[in-house]
CSV table of C-alpha atoms in Angstrom, one decimal:
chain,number,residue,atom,x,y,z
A,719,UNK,CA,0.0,0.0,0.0
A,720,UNK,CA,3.2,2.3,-0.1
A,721,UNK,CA,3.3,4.3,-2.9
A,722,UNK,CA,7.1,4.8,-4.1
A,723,UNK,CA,9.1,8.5,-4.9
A,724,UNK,CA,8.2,9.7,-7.9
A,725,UNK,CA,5.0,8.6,-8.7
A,726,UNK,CA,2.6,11.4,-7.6
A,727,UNK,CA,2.3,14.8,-8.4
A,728,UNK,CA,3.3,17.9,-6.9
A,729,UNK,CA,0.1,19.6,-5.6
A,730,UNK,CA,-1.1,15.4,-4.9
A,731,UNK,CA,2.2,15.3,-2.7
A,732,UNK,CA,1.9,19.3,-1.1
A,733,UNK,CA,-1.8,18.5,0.1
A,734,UNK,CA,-1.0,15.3,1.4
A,735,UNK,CA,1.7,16.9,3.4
A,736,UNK,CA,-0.5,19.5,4.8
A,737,UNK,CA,-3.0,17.0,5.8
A,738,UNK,CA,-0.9,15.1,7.4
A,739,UNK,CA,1.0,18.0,9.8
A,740,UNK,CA,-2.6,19.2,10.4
A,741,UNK,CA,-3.8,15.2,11.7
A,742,UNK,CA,-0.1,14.6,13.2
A,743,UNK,CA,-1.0,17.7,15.0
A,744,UNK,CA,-4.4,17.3,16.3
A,745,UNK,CA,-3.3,13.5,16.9
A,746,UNK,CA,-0.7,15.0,19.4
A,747,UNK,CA,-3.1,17.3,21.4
A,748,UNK,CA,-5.8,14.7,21.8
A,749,UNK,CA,-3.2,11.8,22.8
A,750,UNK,CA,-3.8,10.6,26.1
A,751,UNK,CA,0.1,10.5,27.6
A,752,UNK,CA,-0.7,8.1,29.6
A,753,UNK,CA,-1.7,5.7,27.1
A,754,UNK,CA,1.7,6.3,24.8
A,755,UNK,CA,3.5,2.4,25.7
A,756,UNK,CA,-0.1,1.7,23.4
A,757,UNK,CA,0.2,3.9,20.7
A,758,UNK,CA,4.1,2.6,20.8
A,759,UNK,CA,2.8,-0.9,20.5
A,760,UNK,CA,-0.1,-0.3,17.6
A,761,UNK,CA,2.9,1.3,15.8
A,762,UNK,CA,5.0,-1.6,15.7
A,763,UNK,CA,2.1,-3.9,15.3
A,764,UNK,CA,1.5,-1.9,12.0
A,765,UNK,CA,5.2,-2.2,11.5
A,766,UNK,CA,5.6,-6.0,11.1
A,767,UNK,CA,2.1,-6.5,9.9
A,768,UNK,CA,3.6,-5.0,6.5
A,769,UNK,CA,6.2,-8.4,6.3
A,770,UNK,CA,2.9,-10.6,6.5
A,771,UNK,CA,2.3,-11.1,2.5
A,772,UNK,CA,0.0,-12.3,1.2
A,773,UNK,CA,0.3,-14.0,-2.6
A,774,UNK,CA,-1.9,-12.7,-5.2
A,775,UNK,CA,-1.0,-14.6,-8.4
A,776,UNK,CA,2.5,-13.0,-9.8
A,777,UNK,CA,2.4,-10.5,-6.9
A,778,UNK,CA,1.3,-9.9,-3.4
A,779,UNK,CA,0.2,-7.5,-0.8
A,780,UNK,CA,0.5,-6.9,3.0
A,781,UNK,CA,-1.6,-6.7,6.2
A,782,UNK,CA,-2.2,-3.4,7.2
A,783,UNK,CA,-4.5,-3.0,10.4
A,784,UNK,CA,-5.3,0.2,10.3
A,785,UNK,CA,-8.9,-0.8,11.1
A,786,UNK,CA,-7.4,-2.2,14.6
A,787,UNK,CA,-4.9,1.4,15.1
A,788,UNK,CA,-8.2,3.3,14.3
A,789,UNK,CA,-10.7,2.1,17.0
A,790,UNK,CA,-7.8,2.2,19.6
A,791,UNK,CA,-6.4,5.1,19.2
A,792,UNK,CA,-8.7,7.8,17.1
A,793,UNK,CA,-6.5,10.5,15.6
A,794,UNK,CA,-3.4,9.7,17.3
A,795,UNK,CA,-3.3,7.2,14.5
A,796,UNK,CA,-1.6,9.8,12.7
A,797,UNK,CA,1.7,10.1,14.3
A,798,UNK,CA,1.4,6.6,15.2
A,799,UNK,CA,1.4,6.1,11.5
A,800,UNK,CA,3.5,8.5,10.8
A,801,UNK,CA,6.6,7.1,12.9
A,802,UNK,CA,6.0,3.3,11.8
A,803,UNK,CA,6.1,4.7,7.9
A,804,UNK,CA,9.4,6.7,8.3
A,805,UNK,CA,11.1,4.2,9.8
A,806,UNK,CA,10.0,1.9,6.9
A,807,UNK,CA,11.3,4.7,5.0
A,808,UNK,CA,14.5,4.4,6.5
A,809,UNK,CA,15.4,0.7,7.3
A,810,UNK,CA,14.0,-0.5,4.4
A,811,UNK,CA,13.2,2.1,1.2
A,812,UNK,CA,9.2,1.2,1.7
A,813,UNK,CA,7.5,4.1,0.5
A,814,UNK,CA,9.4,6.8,0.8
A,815,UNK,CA,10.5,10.5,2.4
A,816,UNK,CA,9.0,12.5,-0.3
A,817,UNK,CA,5.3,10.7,-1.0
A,818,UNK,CA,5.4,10.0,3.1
A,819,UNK,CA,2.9,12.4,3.8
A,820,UNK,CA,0.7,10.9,1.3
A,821,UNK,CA,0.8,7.5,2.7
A,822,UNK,CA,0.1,8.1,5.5
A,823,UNK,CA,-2.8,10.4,5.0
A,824,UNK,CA,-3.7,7.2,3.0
A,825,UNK,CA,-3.9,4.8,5.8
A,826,UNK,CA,-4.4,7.1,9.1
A,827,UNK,CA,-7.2,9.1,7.7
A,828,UNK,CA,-9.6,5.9,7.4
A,829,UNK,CA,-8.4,4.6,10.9
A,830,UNK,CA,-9.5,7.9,12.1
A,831,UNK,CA,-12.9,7.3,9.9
A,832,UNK,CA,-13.4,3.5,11.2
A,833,UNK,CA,-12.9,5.2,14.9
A,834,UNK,CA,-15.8,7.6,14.7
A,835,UNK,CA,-17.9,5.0,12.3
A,836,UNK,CA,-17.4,1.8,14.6
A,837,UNK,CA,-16.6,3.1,18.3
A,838,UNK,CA,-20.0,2.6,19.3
A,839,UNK,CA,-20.4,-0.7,18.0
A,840,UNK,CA,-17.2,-2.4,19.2
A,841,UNK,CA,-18.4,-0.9,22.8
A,842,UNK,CA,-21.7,-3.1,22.7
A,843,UNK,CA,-22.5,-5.7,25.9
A,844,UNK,CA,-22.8,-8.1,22.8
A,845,UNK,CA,-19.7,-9.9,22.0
A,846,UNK,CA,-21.5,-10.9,18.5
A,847,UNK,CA,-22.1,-7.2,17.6
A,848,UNK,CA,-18.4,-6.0,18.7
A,849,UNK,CA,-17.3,-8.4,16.7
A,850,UNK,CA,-19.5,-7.6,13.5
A,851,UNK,CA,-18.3,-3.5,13.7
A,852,UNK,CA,-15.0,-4.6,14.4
A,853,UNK,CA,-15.2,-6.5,11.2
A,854,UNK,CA,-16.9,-3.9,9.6
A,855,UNK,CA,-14.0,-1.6,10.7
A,856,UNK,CA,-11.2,-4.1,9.5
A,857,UNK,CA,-12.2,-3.9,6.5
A,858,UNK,CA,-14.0,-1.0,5.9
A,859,UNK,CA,-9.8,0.6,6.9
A,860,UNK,CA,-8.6,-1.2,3.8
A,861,UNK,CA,-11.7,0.1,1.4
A,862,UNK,CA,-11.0,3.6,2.2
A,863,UNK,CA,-7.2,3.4,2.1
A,864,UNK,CA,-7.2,1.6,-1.4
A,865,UNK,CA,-9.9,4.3,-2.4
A,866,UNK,CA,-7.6,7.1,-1.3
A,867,UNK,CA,-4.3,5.7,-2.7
A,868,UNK,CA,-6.5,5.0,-6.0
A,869,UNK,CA,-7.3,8.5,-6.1
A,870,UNK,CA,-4.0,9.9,-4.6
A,871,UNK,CA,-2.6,8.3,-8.3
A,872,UNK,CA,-5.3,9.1,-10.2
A,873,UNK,CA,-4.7,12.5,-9.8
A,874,UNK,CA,-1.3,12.8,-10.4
A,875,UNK,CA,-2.0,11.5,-14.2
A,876,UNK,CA,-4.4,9.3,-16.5
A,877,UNK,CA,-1.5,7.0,-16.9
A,878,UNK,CA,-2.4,5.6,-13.4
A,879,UNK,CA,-5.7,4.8,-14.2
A,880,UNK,CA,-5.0,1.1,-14.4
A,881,UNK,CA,-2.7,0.9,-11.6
A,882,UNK,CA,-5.0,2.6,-9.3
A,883,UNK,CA,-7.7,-0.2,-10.3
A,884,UNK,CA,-5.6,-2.8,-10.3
A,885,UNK,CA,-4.7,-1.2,-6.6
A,886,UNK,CA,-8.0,-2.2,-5.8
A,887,UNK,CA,-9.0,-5.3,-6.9
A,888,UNK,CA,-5.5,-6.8,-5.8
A,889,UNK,CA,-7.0,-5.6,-2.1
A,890,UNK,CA,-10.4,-7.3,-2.1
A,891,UNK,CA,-8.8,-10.5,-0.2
A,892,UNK,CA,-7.4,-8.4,2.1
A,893,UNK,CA,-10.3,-6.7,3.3
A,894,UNK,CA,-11.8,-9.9,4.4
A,895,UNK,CA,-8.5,-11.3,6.3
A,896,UNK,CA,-8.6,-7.3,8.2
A,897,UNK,CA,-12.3,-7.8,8.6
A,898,UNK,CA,-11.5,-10.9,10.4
A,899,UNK,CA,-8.2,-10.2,11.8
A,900,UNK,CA,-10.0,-7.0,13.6
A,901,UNK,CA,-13.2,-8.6,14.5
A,902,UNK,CA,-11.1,-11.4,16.5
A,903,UNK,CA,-8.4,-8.8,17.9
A,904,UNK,CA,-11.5,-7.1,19.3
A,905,UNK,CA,-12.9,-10.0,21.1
A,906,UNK,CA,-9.8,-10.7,22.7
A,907,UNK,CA,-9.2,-7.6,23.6
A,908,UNK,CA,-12.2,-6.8,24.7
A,909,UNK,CA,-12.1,-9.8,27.7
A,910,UNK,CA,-8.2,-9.5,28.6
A,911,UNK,CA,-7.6,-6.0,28.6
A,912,UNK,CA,-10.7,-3.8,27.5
A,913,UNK,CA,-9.2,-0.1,28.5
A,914,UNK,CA,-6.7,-0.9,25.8
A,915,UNK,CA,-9.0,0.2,23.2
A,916,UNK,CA,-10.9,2.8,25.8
A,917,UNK,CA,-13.8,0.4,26.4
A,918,UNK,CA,-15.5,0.9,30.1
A,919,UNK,CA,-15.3,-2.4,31.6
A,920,UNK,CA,-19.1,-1.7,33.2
A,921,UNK,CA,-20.8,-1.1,29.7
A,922,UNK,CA,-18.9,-4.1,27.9
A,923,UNK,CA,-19.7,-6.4,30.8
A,924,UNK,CA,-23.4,-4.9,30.8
């Protein structure tokens, strides 16, 4: 999901940058200090999710979780994001420095989205419905973000066209593996350690 240097264009890459300093930002003032060993473990989480291919004929793609990051941490997502992405950048050329805004714009933006759209649900006294938003979240994540880095390349020229709907399609499987992925990390989470994604023990216990 890491688009590379070079491939965007300039405005594409100046208002992805902006975007992102304005979520970093806002992530920053809302993050709860307290909770920063968390955002320090959804960070890395998203991290080595990225080595978890999966084959898709001659290619493959990665796990993302973004869903997960999103429902447990709102906007701080962003400079959660932000930090795994640059070091990605760093330790192994993923991405990039330049298009780094973009990406993660690409990916924090719907976690914040899946926050606001699923929070409610996941907090349910109904293990079945947690699980069904949490699903909903997983993969809803990788919808938007394949959407966004579709139309983050679209926009930088109709030579991307293809790419950015082969982006897509290439993606469908691994909605369904995050919709499950999440919907199970949220039922475990929810009985070991619910405060880790802000849940109040009393109104997921009923």
């Amino acid at each position: 999901m890491h688009i590379v240097d070079g491939a965007l264009s300039v405005p594409v890459l100046a208002t992805g940058a902006v975007l992102t300093a304005a979520g970093v930002a806002l992530g920053l003032k809302k993050m709860d200090y307290d909770h920063l060993p968390q955002v320090g473990v959804l960070s890395a989480a998203f991290f080595i999710a990225s080595y978890i291919h999966l084959p898709i004929g001659f290619s493959s793609v990665h796990l993302i979780l973004n869903g997960l990051i999103g429902l447990a941490l709102g906007w701080a997502a962003f400079p959660a994001l932000l930090i795994a992405l640059f070091l990605q950048a760093v330790f192994f050329g993923f991405g990039g420095f330049v298009v780094l805004g973009v990406n993660t714009l690409n990916i924090a933006l719907p976690a914040v989205l899946v926050y606001y759209g699923c929070r409610y649900g996941i907090q349910s006294s109904s293990p079945k419905v947690a699980a069904i938003w949490g699903a909903i979240g997983g993969a809803g994540s990788i919808i938007l973000t394949t959407l966004m880095v579709a139309v983050s390349l679209m926009l930088s020229g109709e030579g991307f066209a293809l790419a950015a709907k082969a982006t897509f399609i290439a993606h469908i499987p691994v909605m369904i593996i995050e919709g499950f992925v999440t919907a199970s990390a949220v039922l475990l989470i929810r009985k070991v350690k619910p405060t880790f994604l802000g849940l109040d023990e009393e109104r997921v216990y009923g």
